[in-house]
Amino acid sequence: MKNQQDNLGSQDGKIDLKMWMEEHPQEYGEFAAAMGEADSLEVFLLGAAAFLSSPEFQKRLENMIDLDNLDLDELLKILQESDFAEKIFGEQAEGSEWAKYRLPFAAWLKYGRSSEMMIDNIEEAAESIDNKQYQWQLAKFMKTFLAREVEDKRRSRKDLKEYLDYRMSVDNGNLADWALEGIDESKPTAKITENAELSHDLLSLLASHGSEIVKRIGKWIETHIRGVDIAHLYVALVESGELDPSTPVKRFVEILSATFPECKIVGERQVQKSVNTLQDLSPNRKRFIKDEPEHRFAIDSIKTDVLRIDPDGVD
């Protein structure tokens, strides 16, 4: 499959999605608002693209619904093996229906999605259809979705419960009571541990032994603690030559957790699973996941913002 990062670029170089969002606030805003509707045109087009990319995806999904056995992992694997990403993010023919949604959708995937919006969409979809079988499948999907949000550390049970309480407060007209509940004036920040041995271990993992890089990693980890986030960091360090590819993921995660104890980094098992997934997406293993635009964007962002290197200059 063609490098999807190139597909999000132009002749002058890659497109910065954040800059694009700032320069096209109305275009992105209208798309993000539309994506908040469960039956929006954009969602329909996305599903249509999945069906067109993989007839097997459509066949398996219909069979799963008929058999009351929805297997999300299998469906995702089918899409990964198809040219779904290329159809979504690739250059579109001028005037095509999807062309105007390509960049807004990429930006929305990276910056606009939220667990809370997904909850609302699933509930609205369940309410809008008069089919008990489909409603049951959506209910199971909701349960699986929430479980993964908690397991992958995207949201905690407390976060999700707080959102549900918020919705109830809006419905009941007592938003102020909800807003006052549990206000905490303290805000912990990540600090490099004073334990010189642990700090040295982290520095020793990096080829440059750069203390400034360690500080920037600590700042980045404050908002990136999911398994896939740490996997992106691991891959970025390996690709940039800062980390020996033979470094066990378990050791890498343990040193990160010990060096930045204020950040509740996900367990090494989840990180290892994410690293394995990223590696499996690259057939030649010389460079990770060129064909996956969202992951490639995240890894290159770490190289640029944290490691301060040009991702295009790394072999």
Short mmCIF file of C-alpha atoms in Angstrom, two decimals:
data_model
loop_
_atom_site.label_atom_id
_atom_site.label_comp_id
_atom_site.label_asym_id
_atom_site.label_seq_id
_atom_site.Cartn_x
_atom_site.Cartn_y
_atom_site.Cartn_z
CA MET A 1 0.00 0.00 0.00
CA LYS A 2 1.26 3.47 -0.76
CA ASN A 3 2.69 5.66 2.00
CA GLN A 4 -0.35 7.37 3.46
CA GLN A 5 1.73 10.17 4.93
CA ASP A 6 2.46 11.25 1.36
CA ASN A 7 -1.28 11.16 0.68
CA LEU A 8 -1.80 13.81 3.32
CA GLY A 9 0.87 16.00 1.77
CA SER A 10 1.28 18.37 -1.10
CA GLN A 11 4.05 19.04 -3.56
CA ASP A 12 5.66 21.42 -1.07
CA GLY A 13 5.63 18.89 1.79
CA LYS A 14 3.36 17.37 4.37
CA ILE A 15 0.23 19.11 5.57
CA ASP A 16 0.22 20.25 9.18
CA LEU A 17 -3.28 19.33 10.35
CA LYS A 18 -3.25 21.81 13.24
CA MET A 19 -2.27 24.63 10.89
CA TRP A 20 -4.93 23.52 8.42
CA MET A 21 -7.55 23.62 11.20
CA GLU A 22 -6.48 27.16 12.16
CA GLU A 23 -6.63 28.32 8.55
CA HIS A 24 -10.00 26.63 7.84
CA PRO A 25 -11.99 27.04 11.07
CA GLN A 26 -15.40 27.12 9.40
CA GLU A 27 -14.74 24.11 7.16
CA TYR A 28 -13.47 22.03 10.06
CA GLY A 29 -16.12 23.33 12.47
CA GLU A 30 -18.97 22.38 10.14
CA PHE A 31 -17.54 18.90 9.67
CA ALA A 32 -16.94 18.37 13.41
CA ALA A 33 -20.51 19.49 14.12
CA ALA A 34 -21.85 17.12 11.48
CA MET A 35 -19.88 14.25 12.97
CA GLY A 36 -21.78 14.83 16.18
CA GLU A 37 -24.91 13.54 14.43
CA ALA A 38 -25.25 9.75 14.40
CA ASP A 39 -26.93 9.72 10.99
CA SER A 40 -24.74 12.37 9.32
CA LEU A 41 -23.70 12.13 5.68
CA GLU A 42 -20.03 11.92 6.65
CA VAL A 43 -20.61 8.83 8.79
CA PHE A 44 -22.54 7.24 5.93
CA LEU A 45 -19.72 7.96 3.49
CA LEU A 46 -17.17 6.49 5.90
CA GLY A 47 -19.18 3.29 6.18
CA ALA A 48 -19.62 3.19 2.42
CA ALA A 49 -15.86 3.52 1.98
CA ALA A 50 -15.32 0.57 4.32
CA PHE A 51 -17.75 -1.57 2.31
CA LEU A 52 -16.17 -0.55 -1.00
CA SER A 53 -12.65 -1.18 0.30
CA SER A 54 -13.49 -4.63 1.55
CA PRO A 55 -16.51 -6.68 0.49
CA GLU A 56 -15.31 -9.15 3.11
CA PHE A 57 -15.87 -6.48 5.78
CA GLN A 58 -19.49 -5.99 4.72
CA LYS A 59 -20.10 -9.75 4.49
CA ARG A 60 -18.60 -10.48 7.92
CA LEU A 61 -20.42 -7.57 9.56
CA GLU A 62 -23.79 -8.74 8.19
CA ASN A 63 -23.07 -12.32 9.29
CA MET A 64 -22.07 -11.18 12.77
CA ILE A 65 -25.30 -9.25 13.16
CA ASP A 66 -27.35 -12.22 11.95
CA LEU A 67 -25.53 -14.55 14.36
CA ASP A 68 -25.62 -12.06 17.26
CA ASN A 69 -21.83 -12.29 17.58
CA LEU A 70 -20.05 -8.98 16.98
CA ASP A 71 -16.24 -9.39 16.88
CA LEU A 72 -14.68 -5.91 16.67
CA ASP A 73 -11.10 -7.18 16.55
CA GLU A 74 -11.85 -9.26 13.45
CA LEU A 75 -13.56 -6.34 11.73
CA LEU A 76 -10.64 -4.01 12.44
CA LYS A 77 -8.18 -6.60 11.15
CA ILE A 78 -10.17 -6.94 7.90
CA LEU A 79 -10.03 -3.16 7.38
CA GLN A 80 -6.31 -3.05 8.14
CA GLU A 81 -5.68 -5.65 5.45
CA SER A 82 -7.76 -3.76 2.89
CA ASP A 83 -7.02 -0.46 1.14
CA PHE A 84 -9.53 1.32 3.41
CA ALA A 85 -7.01 3.92 4.63
CA GLU A 86 -5.92 4.71 1.08
CA LYS A 87 -9.50 5.24 -0.06
CA ILE A 88 -10.20 7.54 2.91
CA PHE A 89 -7.00 9.57 2.99
CA GLY A 90 -5.74 9.27 -0.57
CA GLU A 91 -6.01 12.09 -3.08
CA GLN A 92 -9.54 12.22 -4.43
CA ALA A 93 -10.70 13.05 -7.93
CA GLU A 94 -11.68 16.68 -8.26
CA GLY A 95 -15.39 17.10 -7.59
CA SER A 96 -15.78 13.73 -5.89
CA GLU A 97 -18.20 13.56 -2.98
CA TRP A 98 -15.54 12.59 -0.45
CA ALA A 99 -12.79 15.00 -1.61
CA LYS A 100 -14.02 17.92 0.51
CA TYR A 101 -14.16 15.72 3.62
CA ARG A 102 -10.65 14.22 3.38
CA LEU A 103 -8.69 16.80 5.39
CA PRO A 104 -11.52 17.67 7.83
CA PHE A 105 -11.92 13.97 8.58
CA ALA A 106 -8.18 13.48 9.13
CA ALA A 107 -8.12 16.46 11.50
CA TRP A 108 -11.23 15.25 13.30
CA LEU A 109 -9.73 11.77 13.78
CA LYS A 110 -6.57 13.28 15.27
CA TYR A 111 -7.97 16.11 17.36
CA GLY A 112 -11.76 16.13 17.37
CA ARG A 113 -12.93 12.69 18.52
CA SER A 114 -13.96 12.21 22.10
CA SER A 115 -15.16 9.31 24.16
CA GLU A 116 -18.13 11.40 25.25
CA MET A 117 -19.23 12.14 21.69
CA MET A 118 -19.00 8.45 20.82
CA ILE A 119 -21.27 7.61 23.77
CA ASP A 120 -23.85 10.12 22.56
CA ASN A 121 -23.64 8.84 18.97
CA ILE A 122 -24.13 5.20 19.93
CA GLU A 123 -27.11 6.04 22.15
CA GLU A 124 -28.68 8.22 19.47
CA ALA A 125 -28.21 5.48 16.88
CA ALA A 126 -29.85 2.92 19.18
CA GLU A 127 -32.82 5.24 19.77
CA SER A 128 -33.25 6.03 16.07
CA ILE A 129 -33.79 2.46 14.85
CA ASP A 130 -36.76 0.20 15.43
CA ASN A 131 -34.96 -3.12 15.35
CA LYS A 132 -34.33 -5.03 18.57
CA GLN A 133 -31.48 -7.06 17.07
CA TYR A 134 -29.56 -3.96 15.93
CA GLN A 135 -30.25 -2.25 19.26
CA TRP A 136 -28.83 -5.27 21.09
CA GLN A 137 -25.69 -5.19 18.92
CA LEU A 138 -25.26 -1.47 19.60
CA ALA A 139 -25.68 -2.09 23.33
CA LYS A 140 -22.91 -4.71 23.23
CA PHE A 141 -20.78 -2.37 21.15
CA MET A 142 -21.28 0.35 23.77
CA LYS A 143 -20.13 -2.02 26.51
CA THR A 144 -17.06 -3.07 24.52
CA PHE A 145 -16.25 0.53 23.65
CA LEU A 146 -16.43 1.72 27.27
CA ALA A 147 -14.35 -1.23 28.46
CA ARG A 148 -11.61 -0.40 25.96
CA GLU A 149 -11.65 3.29 26.87
CA VAL A 150 -10.98 2.32 30.49
CA GLU A 151 -8.47 -0.45 29.73
CA ASP A 152 -6.47 1.74 27.33
CA LYS A 153 -6.48 4.63 29.84
CA ARG A 154 -8.27 7.00 27.48
CA ARG A 155 -10.86 7.56 30.20
CA SER A 156 -11.26 6.26 33.72
CA ARG A 157 -14.51 4.92 35.13
CA LYS A 158 -14.62 8.11 37.19
CA ASP A 159 -14.27 10.27 34.05
CA LEU A 160 -17.10 8.47 32.28
CA LYS A 161 -19.33 8.54 35.34
CA GLU A 162 -18.69 12.28 35.66
CA TYR A 163 -19.80 12.82 32.08
CA LEU A 164 -22.98 10.82 32.60
CA ASP A 165 -23.68 12.83 35.75
CA TYR A 166 -23.11 16.01 33.76
CA ARG A 167 -25.68 14.99 31.14
CA MET A 168 -28.19 14.23 33.87
CA SER A 169 -27.53 17.60 35.51
CA VAL A 170 -28.25 19.36 32.20
CA ASP A 171 -31.50 17.41 31.79
CA ASN A 172 -32.51 18.20 35.39
CA GLY A 173 -31.51 21.86 35.22
CA ASN A 174 -28.90 21.73 38.02
CA LEU A 175 -25.68 22.25 36.08
CA ALA A 176 -24.20 24.54 38.75
CA ASP A 177 -24.49 21.82 41.39
CA TRP A 178 -22.63 19.43 39.13
CA ALA A 179 -19.94 22.03 38.36
CA LEU A 180 -19.23 22.58 42.06
CA GLU A 181 -19.04 18.88 42.81
CA GLY A 182 -15.52 17.62 43.35
CA ILE A 183 -13.62 20.78 42.39
CA ASP A 184 -9.93 20.19 43.12
CA GLU A 185 -7.62 23.20 43.27
CA SER A 186 -4.44 21.13 43.13
CA LYS A 187 -3.04 19.95 39.81
CA PRO A 188 -0.11 17.52 39.90
CA THR A 189 2.53 17.88 37.20
CA ALA A 190 5.12 15.44 36.04
CA LYS A 191 8.57 15.89 37.55
CA ILE A 192 11.72 13.92 36.95
CA THR A 193 12.39 11.86 40.05
CA GLU A 194 15.27 12.91 42.26
CA ASN A 195 16.51 9.32 42.29
CA ALA A 196 19.80 9.78 40.43
CA GLU A 197 20.07 6.10 39.54
CA LEU A 198 16.71 5.97 37.81
CA SER A 199 17.34 9.24 35.98
CA HIS A 200 20.71 7.93 34.83
CA ASP A 201 19.09 4.72 33.59
CA LEU A 202 16.72 6.74 31.42
CA LEU A 203 19.57 8.87 30.09
CA SER A 204 21.64 5.78 29.42
CA LEU A 205 18.90 4.39 27.18
CA LEU A 206 19.24 7.38 24.87
CA ALA A 207 22.09 7.40 22.39
CA SER A 208 22.55 11.16 22.82
CA HIS A 209 22.31 10.98 26.66
CA GLY A 210 20.45 14.26 26.41
CA SER A 211 18.93 15.57 29.63
CA GLU A 212 16.83 18.10 27.71
CA ILE A 213 15.21 15.27 25.75
CA VAL A 214 14.38 13.55 29.05
CA LYS A 215 12.70 16.74 30.28
CA ARG A 216 10.69 17.09 27.08
CA ILE A 217 9.66 13.44 27.29
CA GLY A 218 8.44 14.10 30.84
CA LYS A 219 6.38 17.07 29.69
CA TRP A 220 4.93 15.07 26.77
CA ILE A 221 4.00 12.12 29.00
CA GLU A 222 1.82 14.38 31.14
CA THR A 223 -0.84 14.16 28.43
CA HIS A 224 0.14 10.91 26.68
CA ILE A 225 -0.18 7.89 28.98
CA ARG A 226 -2.10 5.38 26.87
CA GLY A 227 -0.48 2.20 25.68
CA VAL A 228 -0.48 3.36 22.07
CA ASP A 229 1.04 6.71 23.10
CA ILE A 230 3.99 5.04 24.82
CA ALA A 231 4.31 2.68 21.84
CA HIS A 232 4.51 5.73 19.54
CA LEU A 233 7.29 7.14 21.76
CA TYR A 234 9.14 3.81 21.74
CA VAL A 235 8.96 3.60 17.93
CA ALA A 236 9.99 7.25 17.50
CA LEU A 237 13.06 6.69 19.69
CA VAL A 238 13.99 3.52 17.80
CA GLU A 239 13.52 5.09 14.37
CA SER A 240 15.54 8.16 15.35
CA GLY A 241 18.41 6.03 16.61
CA GLU A 242 18.00 7.24 20.20
CA LEU A 243 16.92 3.82 21.47
CA ASP A 244 18.45 0.44 20.77
CA PRO A 245 15.83 -1.69 18.95
CA SER A 246 16.73 -4.60 21.22
CA THR A 247 15.64 -2.67 24.33
CA PRO A 248 12.81 -4.69 25.92
CA VAL A 249 9.52 -2.81 26.04
CA LYS A 250 9.09 -3.96 29.65
CA ARG A 251 12.34 -2.29 30.72
CA PHE A 252 11.50 0.87 28.75
CA VAL A 253 8.09 1.21 30.44
CA GLU A 254 9.48 0.46 33.92
CA ILE A 255 12.13 3.19 33.59
CA LEU A 256 9.59 5.72 32.27
CA SER A 257 7.20 4.94 35.14
CA ALA A 258 9.95 5.23 37.74
CA THR A 259 11.36 8.44 36.27
CA PHE A 260 7.97 10.14 36.01
CA PRO A 261 6.00 8.67 38.95
CA GLU A 262 3.32 11.39 38.85
CA CYS A 263 2.16 10.08 35.46
CA LYS A 264 0.10 6.91 35.66
CA ILE A 265 1.56 5.21 32.62
CA VAL A 266 -0.31 2.14 31.38
CA GLY A 267 1.20 -1.28 32.10
CA GLU A 268 3.95 -2.72 29.92
CA ARG A 269 1.70 -5.50 28.62
CA GLN A 270 -0.57 -2.99 26.90
CA VAL A 271 2.43 -1.09 25.52
CA GLN A 272 3.99 -4.33 24.23
CA LYS A 273 0.72 -5.21 22.52
CA SER A 274 0.61 -1.80 20.82
CA VAL A 275 4.28 -2.03 19.75
CA ASN A 276 3.63 -5.49 18.29
CA THR A 277 0.65 -4.14 16.38
CA LEU A 278 2.67 -1.26 14.96
CA GLN A 279 5.50 -3.56 13.93
CA ASP A 280 3.10 -6.00 12.27
CA LEU A 281 1.84 -3.20 10.04
CA SER A 282 5.28 -2.87 8.40
CA PRO A 283 6.18 -5.79 6.10
CA ASN A 284 9.89 -4.95 5.76
CA ARG A 285 10.33 -3.93 9.43
CA LYS A 286 12.92 -1.32 8.38
CA ARG A 287 10.56 1.52 9.16
CA PHE A 288 7.39 1.22 11.15
CA ILE A 289 3.87 1.60 9.72
CA LYS A 290 4.42 3.91 6.77
CA ASP A 291 0.96 2.99 5.54
CA GLU A 292 -0.94 4.08 8.62
CA PRO A 293 -1.43 7.88 8.52
CA GLU A 294 -2.69 8.43 12.06
CA HIS A 295 0.15 6.44 13.67
CA ARG A 296 2.72 7.90 11.30
CA PHE A 297 1.55 11.42 12.14
CA ALA A 298 1.82 10.73 15.90
CA ILE A 299 5.32 9.23 15.62
CA ASP A 300 6.62 12.03 13.41
CA SER A 301 5.12 14.61 15.80
CA ILE A 302 7.16 13.10 18.64
CA LYS A 303 10.31 13.32 16.53
CA THR A 304 9.61 16.97 15.74
CA ASP A 305 8.22 18.24 19.05
CA VAL A 306 10.02 16.05 21.61
CA LEU A 307 13.21 14.84 19.97
CA ARG A 308 13.58 18.02 17.89
CA ILE A 309 14.66 16.25 14.72
CA ASP A 310 13.41 16.26 11.13
CA PRO A 311 11.41 13.01 10.68
CA ASP A 312 12.12 13.06 6.94
CA GLY A 313 15.82 12.99 7.63
CA VAL A 314 15.64 9.73 9.59
CA ASP A 315 16.24 6.49 7.71
#
